[in-house]
Amino acid sequence: MLNPTRTLPRVRTLCTAVCLALGLGATTSAQAEDPVRIGAIYIMSGSPSVYGQFAQQGMQLAVDEINESGGILGRDVEFVLEDSQIKADAAIQAARKLVYSEQVHALMGLDSSGVATGVVPVVPELQRPFIITHAATPDVTGKLCNRYTYRLSVNISQNTKAAAEIAEQTGAKRWTTIGPDYAFGHQSWEFFGNYLQEVDPEVELMERTAFPRFGNEDFTPFINNVMDAKPDGVLISLWGGDLVNFIRQANNLGFFDQDFEVLMTLGGATEVMSAMGNDMPEGVWVGTRYWFAAHDNEANNAFVSSYMDRYGKPPSYNAEGAYAGIQAYKAAIEKAGSTDPEAITDALSGLTFQAPNGELTLRVGDHQAVVGPTWGQTAALSDEYGVRMLDAMKTFDGDLVTPDVSETGCSL
């Protein structure tokens, strides 16, 4: 059984044990074979910990594949995992521990936009490249951008621009929202509203909105408030356990039987779909940063197959993001020809590499990946995958939904 906070290559551990048992002075050899160490920070406790578990599985799969193929520059790769506790101060402490105590070459992770905005300003102090694989606030590759911070996953701006296109096609004119009461929820509504009014100036963004605190357990008053407002459309940016609880309570109150359109920005997360099963409403528009059945390419087909074989379920976007994060570091280290953190940081800028969701480029100007989300309507439950599949599915072109660097507020 793997230690949940750390994974070590079996070959290196065995060699070390043999050398010690024989009393051999193999210091030089051991140093030459030291692994490439990557520090990761994800949610590993509390109700959203399933997101961290998916990330851990994605990283483990990537690490095993790389090590079985000869490692990175001939060296094994390993990751050390810390719990963010969904708190910025805990995540900052974890990052410092990974750098100063665990001596990692690089960092990755973060599940919360609120946590990310606290951590990213500290990253230059650590002098390690940091790849964000989940947290979506535009600020970390916008006004808070810095030389060391990169993001390979879909951000709020990219996702809500796609959502606005879908919303415009529904014909709904009066829109409101239900979202978590922190940066992610408020920015999702702000960006969605701006993009929607660009494509349809006649749209009304209602003042009557709902922003329950993250981790809220009773969504009944917020659900009733939205239904009483009688909108034409509702944007829902709740995620994780909050979204699962919301959907269950909304089902009981007839929310999905009302005569309005529903768009869930992260409803296509397999963490949510697996938890809901048949209770996930059918015919609802859902978005996701990665959908396992949306990318017909060699890398994705191999990733999904390997993930299903090992874990018995389809990979979530957090699993894919973490897997891609390890692969991005492999590509950057090989490009740099070195594990020096400064060299890796430089190599990531402008890097193009193959991820399961396609060929991604980390832009030089703001370090954001040019990548688009997948949206679709929930359809029949798949016996093979245990989740509702997506109908009318569309993966948006990253070039069309990613704002120009001049619009992000980033200055590198």
Short mmCIF file of C-alpha atoms in Angstrom, two decimals, residues 23-409:
data_model
loop_
_atom_site.label_atom_id
_atom_site.label_comp_id
_atom_site.label_asym_id
_atom_site.label_seq_id
_atom_site.Cartn_x
_atom_site.Cartn_y
_atom_site.Cartn_z
CA GLY A 23 28.68 -1.47 3.94
CA LEU A 24 29.72 0.00 0.63
CA GLY A 25 30.76 3.64 0.40
CA ALA A 26 28.60 4.50 -2.60
CA THR A 27 28.05 8.19 -1.91
CA THR A 28 29.13 9.39 -5.36
CA SER A 29 27.08 6.74 -7.15
CA ALA A 30 24.02 7.42 -5.01
CA GLN A 31 24.22 11.15 -5.69
CA ALA A 32 24.49 10.49 -9.41
CA GLU A 33 21.34 8.40 -9.27
CA ASP A 34 19.29 10.70 -7.05
CA PRO A 35 15.75 10.92 -8.37
CA VAL A 36 14.04 13.89 -9.89
CA ARG A 37 11.77 15.07 -7.07
CA ILE A 38 8.49 16.86 -7.68
CA GLY A 39 6.52 18.37 -4.81
CA ALA A 40 2.72 18.35 -5.09
CA ILE A 41 0.06 20.17 -3.05
CA TYR A 42 -3.56 19.02 -3.35
CA ILE A 43 -6.66 18.66 -1.17
CA MET A 44 -6.13 15.43 0.75
CA SER A 45 -8.56 15.90 3.66
CA GLY A 46 -12.21 16.80 4.16
CA SER A 47 -15.12 16.30 1.79
CA PRO A 48 -13.30 17.55 -1.37
CA SER A 49 -10.39 15.14 -0.79
CA VAL A 50 -11.60 12.97 -3.68
CA TYR A 51 -10.08 15.63 -5.95
CA GLY A 52 -6.70 15.12 -4.32
CA GLN A 53 -7.05 11.35 -4.56
CA PHE A 54 -7.69 11.59 -8.30
CA ALA A 55 -4.64 13.86 -8.64
CA GLN A 56 -2.49 11.39 -6.70
CA GLN A 57 -3.61 8.59 -9.01
CA GLY A 58 -2.80 10.64 -12.11
CA MET A 59 0.67 11.48 -10.80
CA GLN A 60 1.36 7.88 -9.82
CA LEU A 61 0.41 6.63 -13.27
CA ALA A 62 2.69 9.17 -14.95
CA VAL A 63 5.60 8.47 -12.61
CA ASP A 64 5.35 4.72 -13.14
CA GLU A 65 5.18 5.08 -16.92
CA ILE A 66 8.19 7.40 -17.00
CA ASN A 67 10.28 5.23 -14.69
CA GLU A 68 9.45 2.09 -16.66
CA SER A 69 10.68 3.89 -19.79
CA GLY A 70 14.03 4.92 -18.34
CA GLY A 71 13.12 7.95 -16.23
CA ILE A 72 14.04 11.56 -16.93
CA LEU A 73 17.61 12.06 -18.16
CA GLY A 74 18.21 8.51 -17.00
CA ARG A 75 17.02 9.25 -13.45
CA ASP A 76 13.94 7.95 -11.67
CA VAL A 77 11.22 10.47 -10.86
CA GLU A 78 9.24 10.60 -7.63
CA PHE A 79 6.68 12.91 -6.08
CA VAL A 80 6.11 14.05 -2.52
CA LEU A 81 2.50 14.96 -1.77
CA GLU A 82 1.28 17.47 0.82
CA ASP A 83 -2.26 18.39 1.91
CA SER A 84 -3.38 21.97 1.17
CA GLN A 85 -6.29 21.61 3.64
CA ILE A 86 -8.00 24.15 1.31
CA LYS A 87 -6.20 26.88 3.24
CA ALA A 88 -3.70 29.32 1.76
CA ASP A 89 -1.49 29.41 4.86
CA ALA A 90 -1.36 25.59 5.04
CA ALA A 91 -0.50 25.39 1.34
CA ILE A 92 2.26 28.00 1.72
CA GLN A 93 3.70 26.05 4.64
CA ALA A 94 3.52 22.86 2.56
CA ALA A 95 5.34 24.52 -0.35
CA ARG A 96 8.13 25.73 1.91
CA LYS A 97 8.47 22.28 3.45
CA LEU A 98 8.69 20.67 0.02
CA VAL A 99 11.43 23.06 -1.08
CA TYR A 100 13.52 23.47 2.05
CA SER A 101 13.07 20.08 3.73
CA GLU A 102 12.22 17.70 0.88
CA GLN A 103 14.46 19.57 -1.57
CA VAL A 104 12.19 19.08 -4.56
CA HIS A 105 13.22 20.31 -7.98
CA ALA A 106 9.75 21.58 -8.90
CA LEU A 107 6.23 22.14 -7.53
CA MET A 108 2.72 21.49 -8.83
CA GLY A 109 -0.90 21.28 -7.67
CA LEU A 110 -3.54 23.48 -6.02
CA ASP A 111 -7.27 22.87 -6.20
CA SER A 112 -8.75 26.14 -4.95
CA SER A 113 -8.65 29.60 -6.52
CA GLY A 114 -8.60 31.14 -3.04
CA VAL A 115 -5.59 29.04 -2.08
CA ALA A 116 -3.85 29.78 -5.38
CA THR A 117 -4.08 33.55 -4.96
CA GLY A 118 -2.39 33.17 -1.58
CA VAL A 119 0.36 30.80 -2.73
CA VAL A 120 1.39 32.28 -6.08
CA PRO A 121 2.87 35.55 -4.68
CA VAL A 122 5.15 33.42 -2.46
CA VAL A 123 6.45 31.23 -5.30
CA PRO A 124 9.30 33.59 -6.38
CA GLU A 125 10.68 33.33 -2.83
CA LEU A 126 10.93 29.56 -3.25
CA GLN A 127 12.73 29.79 -6.61
CA ARG A 128 11.06 26.67 -7.94
CA PRO A 129 8.85 26.31 -11.04
CA PHE A 130 5.21 25.82 -10.07
CA ILE A 131 2.67 24.25 -12.45
CA ILE A 132 -0.97 24.76 -11.47
CA THR A 133 -3.11 21.88 -12.70
CA HIS A 134 -6.56 22.76 -11.31
CA ALA A 135 -7.14 26.15 -9.62
CA ALA A 136 -8.87 28.33 -12.19
CA THR A 137 -8.74 31.99 -11.15
CA PRO A 138 -7.39 34.08 -14.05
CA ASP A 139 -5.36 36.11 -11.55
CA VAL A 140 -2.51 33.58 -11.21
CA THR A 141 -1.64 33.96 -14.89
CA GLY A 142 -2.96 37.51 -14.87
CA LYS A 143 -2.28 40.30 -12.36
CA LEU A 144 -0.45 37.91 -9.98
CA CYS A 145 1.67 36.24 -12.67
CA ASN A 146 5.36 35.69 -12.08
CA ARG A 147 8.32 34.03 -13.73
CA TYR A 148 7.96 30.75 -11.85
CA THR A 149 4.19 30.14 -12.11
CA TYR A 150 2.54 28.24 -14.97
CA ARG A 151 -0.91 26.72 -15.53
CA LEU A 152 -1.72 23.87 -17.92
CA SER A 153 -5.45 23.59 -17.11
CA VAL A 154 -8.51 25.54 -18.28
CA ASN A 155 -9.07 28.76 -16.34
CA ILE A 156 -12.29 30.61 -15.52
CA SER A 157 -11.98 32.94 -18.50
CA GLN A 158 -11.60 30.09 -20.98
CA ASN A 159 -14.43 28.05 -19.44
CA THR A 160 -16.94 30.87 -19.11
CA LYS A 161 -16.33 32.14 -22.64
CA ALA A 162 -17.35 28.68 -23.82
CA ALA A 163 -20.31 28.73 -21.42
CA ALA A 164 -21.43 32.08 -22.80
CA GLU A 165 -21.48 30.67 -26.33
CA ILE A 166 -23.71 27.81 -25.18
CA ALA A 167 -25.93 30.16 -23.17
CA GLU A 168 -26.45 32.40 -26.18
CA GLN A 169 -27.52 29.40 -28.25
CA THR A 170 -30.21 28.45 -25.70
CA GLY A 171 -32.01 31.76 -26.27
CA ALA A 172 -32.37 32.41 -22.51
CA LYS A 173 -32.36 36.16 -21.75
CA ARG A 174 -32.54 36.58 -17.94
CA TRP A 175 -29.65 34.91 -16.13
CA THR A 176 -28.71 34.42 -12.50
CA THR A 177 -26.15 32.29 -10.70
CA ILE A 178 -25.47 30.00 -7.76
CA GLY A 179 -21.78 29.85 -6.90
CA PRO A 180 -19.37 29.55 -3.97
CA ASP A 181 -18.81 32.75 -2.03
CA TYR A 182 -15.14 33.28 -2.86
CA ALA A 183 -13.04 34.22 -5.88
CA PHE A 184 -14.05 31.25 -8.04
CA GLY A 185 -17.80 31.80 -7.74
CA HIS A 186 -17.74 35.56 -8.14
CA GLN A 187 -15.25 35.55 -11.01
CA SER A 188 -17.20 32.82 -12.82
CA TRP A 189 -20.31 35.02 -12.75
CA GLU A 190 -18.39 38.18 -13.69
CA PHE A 191 -16.59 36.66 -16.68
CA PHE A 192 -19.66 34.74 -17.87
CA GLY A 193 -21.79 37.86 -17.73
CA ASN A 194 -19.27 39.96 -19.63
CA TYR A 195 -18.81 37.36 -22.36
CA LEU A 196 -22.55 36.71 -22.67
CA GLN A 197 -23.37 40.40 -23.07
CA GLU A 198 -20.71 40.64 -25.78
CA VAL A 199 -22.49 38.02 -27.89
CA ASP A 200 -26.02 39.08 -26.88
CA PRO A 201 -26.35 42.70 -25.64
CA GLU A 202 -30.03 42.10 -24.84
CA VAL A 203 -29.23 39.65 -22.05
CA GLU A 204 -30.18 40.69 -18.50
CA LEU A 205 -27.84 39.74 -15.66
CA MET A 206 -30.11 39.58 -12.63
CA GLU A 207 -29.19 41.24 -9.34
CA ARG A 208 -30.87 38.40 -7.45
CA THR A 209 -28.03 35.87 -7.18
CA ALA A 210 -26.94 33.22 -4.66
CA PHE A 211 -23.46 32.78 -3.22
CA PRO A 212 -23.45 30.19 -0.41
CA ARG A 213 -20.21 29.77 1.52
CA PHE A 214 -17.87 27.00 0.36
CA GLY A 215 -18.62 23.87 2.39
CA ASN A 216 -22.25 24.86 2.96
CA GLU A 217 -24.50 21.89 3.78
CA ASP A 218 -28.01 23.32 3.35
CA PHE A 219 -28.65 24.80 -0.09
CA THR A 220 -32.44 24.89 0.29
CA PRO A 221 -32.80 28.67 0.82
CA PHE A 222 -30.51 29.41 -2.13
CA ILE A 223 -32.39 26.99 -4.39
CA ASN A 224 -35.74 28.50 -3.42
CA ASN A 225 -34.40 32.02 -3.90
CA VAL A 226 -33.37 31.26 -7.47
CA MET A 227 -36.61 29.47 -8.34
CA ASP A 228 -38.65 32.37 -6.92
CA ALA A 229 -36.70 34.80 -9.12
CA LYS A 230 -37.98 32.96 -12.22
CA PRO A 231 -34.91 33.35 -14.43
CA ASP A 232 -34.54 32.03 -17.96
CA GLY A 233 -31.12 30.57 -17.19
CA VAL A 234 -28.94 29.70 -14.20
CA LEU A 235 -25.14 29.44 -14.19
CA ILE A 236 -23.97 27.10 -11.41
CA SER A 237 -20.29 27.24 -10.45
CA LEU A 238 -20.49 25.07 -7.34
CA TRP A 239 -18.03 22.16 -7.43
CA GLY A 240 -16.98 19.00 -5.61
CA GLY A 241 -18.98 17.95 -2.57
CA ASP A 242 -20.88 21.24 -2.63
CA LEU A 243 -22.18 20.48 -6.11
CA VAL A 244 -23.13 16.91 -5.14
CA ASN A 245 -25.09 18.16 -2.12
CA PHE A 246 -26.69 20.91 -4.18
CA ILE A 247 -27.88 18.52 -6.90
CA ARG A 248 -29.39 16.10 -4.38
CA GLN A 249 -31.30 18.87 -2.64
CA ALA A 250 -32.26 20.51 -5.94
CA ASN A 251 -33.69 17.20 -7.17
CA ASN A 252 -35.91 17.03 -4.08
CA LEU A 253 -37.17 20.58 -4.66
CA GLY A 254 -37.91 20.15 -8.36
CA PHE A 255 -35.22 22.61 -9.41
CA PHE A 256 -34.38 20.75 -12.61
CA ASP A 257 -38.06 20.51 -13.56
CA GLN A 258 -38.38 24.29 -13.83
CA ASP A 259 -38.66 26.10 -17.14
CA PHE A 260 -35.14 27.52 -17.22
CA GLU A 261 -31.80 26.55 -18.69
CA VAL A 262 -29.11 25.20 -16.35
CA LEU A 263 -25.37 25.40 -17.03
CA MET A 264 -23.00 23.79 -14.51
CA THR A 265 -19.46 25.02 -15.14
CA LEU A 266 -17.90 21.95 -13.50
CA GLY A 267 -20.81 19.53 -13.62
CA GLY A 268 -18.84 17.33 -16.00
CA ALA A 269 -16.28 16.43 -13.34
CA THR A 270 -16.27 12.64 -13.03
CA GLU A 271 -15.89 13.06 -9.25
CA VAL A 272 -19.38 14.56 -9.29
CA MET A 273 -20.82 12.29 -11.98
CA SER A 274 -19.61 9.13 -10.20
CA ALA A 275 -21.05 10.26 -6.87
CA MET A 276 -24.44 11.09 -8.42
CA GLY A 277 -24.95 8.09 -10.72
CA ASN A 278 -28.55 8.05 -11.96
CA ASP A 279 -29.37 10.96 -9.65
CA MET A 280 -27.43 13.26 -11.95
CA PRO A 281 -30.17 15.05 -13.90
CA GLU A 282 -30.34 14.25 -17.59
CA GLY A 283 -30.31 16.89 -20.32
CA VAL A 284 -28.40 19.51 -18.30
CA TRP A 285 -25.46 21.43 -19.80
CA VAL A 286 -22.22 20.67 -17.96
CA GLY A 287 -18.65 21.78 -18.46
CA THR A 288 -15.36 20.16 -17.58
CA ARG A 289 -11.69 20.97 -18.08
CA TYR A 290 -11.15 17.51 -19.52
CA TRP A 291 -13.57 14.76 -20.56
CA PHE A 292 -12.07 11.32 -21.01
CA ALA A 293 -14.20 10.48 -24.07
CA ALA A 294 -13.62 13.76 -25.91
CA HIS A 295 -10.10 13.33 -27.28
CA ASP A 296 -9.36 10.72 -29.91
CA ASN A 297 -5.58 10.74 -29.93
CA GLU A 298 -2.90 8.19 -29.07
CA ALA A 299 -1.90 9.83 -25.78
CA ASN A 300 -5.46 10.05 -24.47
CA ASN A 301 -6.45 6.57 -25.59
CA ALA A 302 -3.43 5.11 -23.79
CA PHE A 303 -4.03 7.26 -20.69
CA VAL A 304 -7.71 6.32 -20.35
CA SER A 305 -6.98 2.65 -20.96
CA SER A 306 -4.16 2.53 -18.39
CA TYR A 307 -6.17 4.50 -15.85
CA MET A 308 -9.22 2.26 -16.25
CA ASP A 309 -7.08 -0.88 -15.96
CA ARG A 310 -5.45 0.32 -12.75
CA TYR A 311 -8.26 2.16 -10.97
CA GLY A 312 -11.43 0.74 -12.50
CA LYS A 313 -12.99 4.12 -13.25
CA PRO A 314 -12.59 6.85 -15.87
CA PRO A 315 -10.04 9.59 -15.14
CA SER A 316 -11.29 12.94 -13.91
CA TYR A 317 -9.95 16.27 -15.08
CA ASN A 318 -7.91 16.48 -11.89
CA ALA A 319 -6.32 13.11 -12.62
CA GLU A 320 -5.56 14.18 -16.18
CA GLY A 321 -4.19 17.55 -15.05
CA ALA A 322 -1.85 15.96 -12.51
CA TYR A 323 -0.74 13.33 -15.05
CA ALA A 324 -0.08 16.10 -17.58
CA GLY A 325 1.82 18.11 -14.97
CA ILE A 326 4.35 15.30 -14.52
CA GLN A 327 4.62 14.91 -18.30
CA ALA A 328 5.18 18.67 -18.69
CA TYR A 329 8.07 18.53 -16.24
CA LYS A 330 9.57 15.59 -18.11
CA ALA A 331 9.42 17.57 -21.36
CA ALA A 332 10.84 20.71 -19.73
CA ILE A 333 13.70 18.91 -17.98
CA GLU A 334 14.64 17.10 -21.17
CA LYS A 335 14.48 20.40 -23.08
CA ALA A 336 16.72 22.04 -20.47
CA GLY A 337 19.00 19.01 -20.21
CA SER A 338 19.15 19.73 -16.49
CA THR A 339 17.23 19.44 -13.22
CA ASP A 340 18.35 22.88 -12.10
CA PRO A 341 15.13 24.67 -11.05
CA GLU A 342 16.06 27.86 -12.88
CA ALA A 343 16.73 25.92 -16.08
CA ILE A 344 13.42 24.06 -15.75
CA THR A 345 11.60 27.36 -15.20
CA ASP A 346 13.09 28.81 -18.38
CA ALA A 347 12.34 25.63 -20.35
CA LEU A 348 8.64 25.73 -19.42
CA SER A 349 8.19 29.14 -21.08
CA GLY A 350 6.80 28.52 -24.55
CA LEU A 351 6.97 24.75 -24.04
CA THR A 352 4.74 22.63 -26.28
CA PHE A 353 4.10 19.10 -25.06
CA GLN A 354 1.62 16.27 -25.57
CA ALA A 355 -1.10 15.88 -22.93
CA PRO A 356 -4.11 13.55 -23.05
CA ASN A 357 -6.34 16.50 -24.02
CA GLY A 358 -4.08 17.43 -26.92
CA GLU A 359 -0.90 19.30 -27.70
CA LEU A 360 -0.56 22.14 -25.20
CA THR A 361 1.60 25.26 -25.30
CA LEU A 362 2.46 27.27 -22.18
CA ARG A 363 2.43 30.82 -23.49
CA VAL A 364 5.55 32.93 -23.10
CA GLY A 365 3.58 36.07 -22.22
CA ASP A 366 1.57 34.80 -19.23
CA HIS A 367 2.45 31.10 -18.80
CA GLN A 368 -1.17 30.03 -19.38
CA ALA A 369 -1.82 26.95 -21.50
CA VAL A 370 -3.80 27.60 -24.65
CA VAL A 371 -6.53 25.06 -23.96
CA GLY A 372 -10.31 24.83 -24.21
CA PRO A 373 -12.93 23.07 -22.05
CA THR A 374 -15.42 20.39 -23.04
CA TRP A 375 -19.15 21.05 -22.67
CA GLY A 376 -22.10 18.74 -23.29
CA GLN A 377 -25.54 17.72 -22.13
CA THR A 378 -25.84 14.88 -19.66
CA ALA A 379 -27.15 11.73 -21.35
CA ALA A 380 -27.66 8.06 -20.46
CA LEU A 381 -25.68 6.37 -17.68
CA SER A 382 -22.83 4.24 -19.01
CA ASP A 383 -22.61 0.73 -17.58
CA GLU A 384 -18.93 0.65 -18.51
CA TYR A 385 -17.90 3.90 -16.86
CA GLY A 386 -20.55 4.38 -14.17
CA VAL A 387 -21.26 8.00 -15.16
CA ARG A 388 -23.68 9.75 -17.47
CA MET A 389 -22.10 10.35 -20.84
CA LEU A 390 -22.25 13.66 -22.68
CA ASP A 391 -24.42 14.39 -25.70
CA ALA A 392 -24.08 17.35 -28.08
CA MET A 393 -20.50 17.38 -26.81
CA LYS A 394 -18.11 20.09 -27.92
CA THR A 395 -14.46 20.67 -27.02
CA PHE A 396 -13.67 24.33 -27.59
CA ASP A 397 -10.58 25.47 -29.47
CA GLY A 398 -8.14 26.96 -26.98
CA ASP A 399 -7.13 29.67 -29.46
CA LEU A 400 -10.74 30.89 -29.62
CA VAL A 401 -11.49 30.99 -25.87
CA THR A 402 -8.14 32.16 -24.48
CA PRO A 403 -7.86 35.95 -24.07
CA ASP A 404 -4.87 37.70 -25.58
CA VAL A 405 -2.01 38.24 -23.14
CA SER A 406 -2.64 42.00 -23.34
CA GLU A 407 -6.07 41.41 -21.77
CA THR A 408 -4.87 39.34 -18.80
CA GLY A 409 -3.10 41.98 -16.72
#
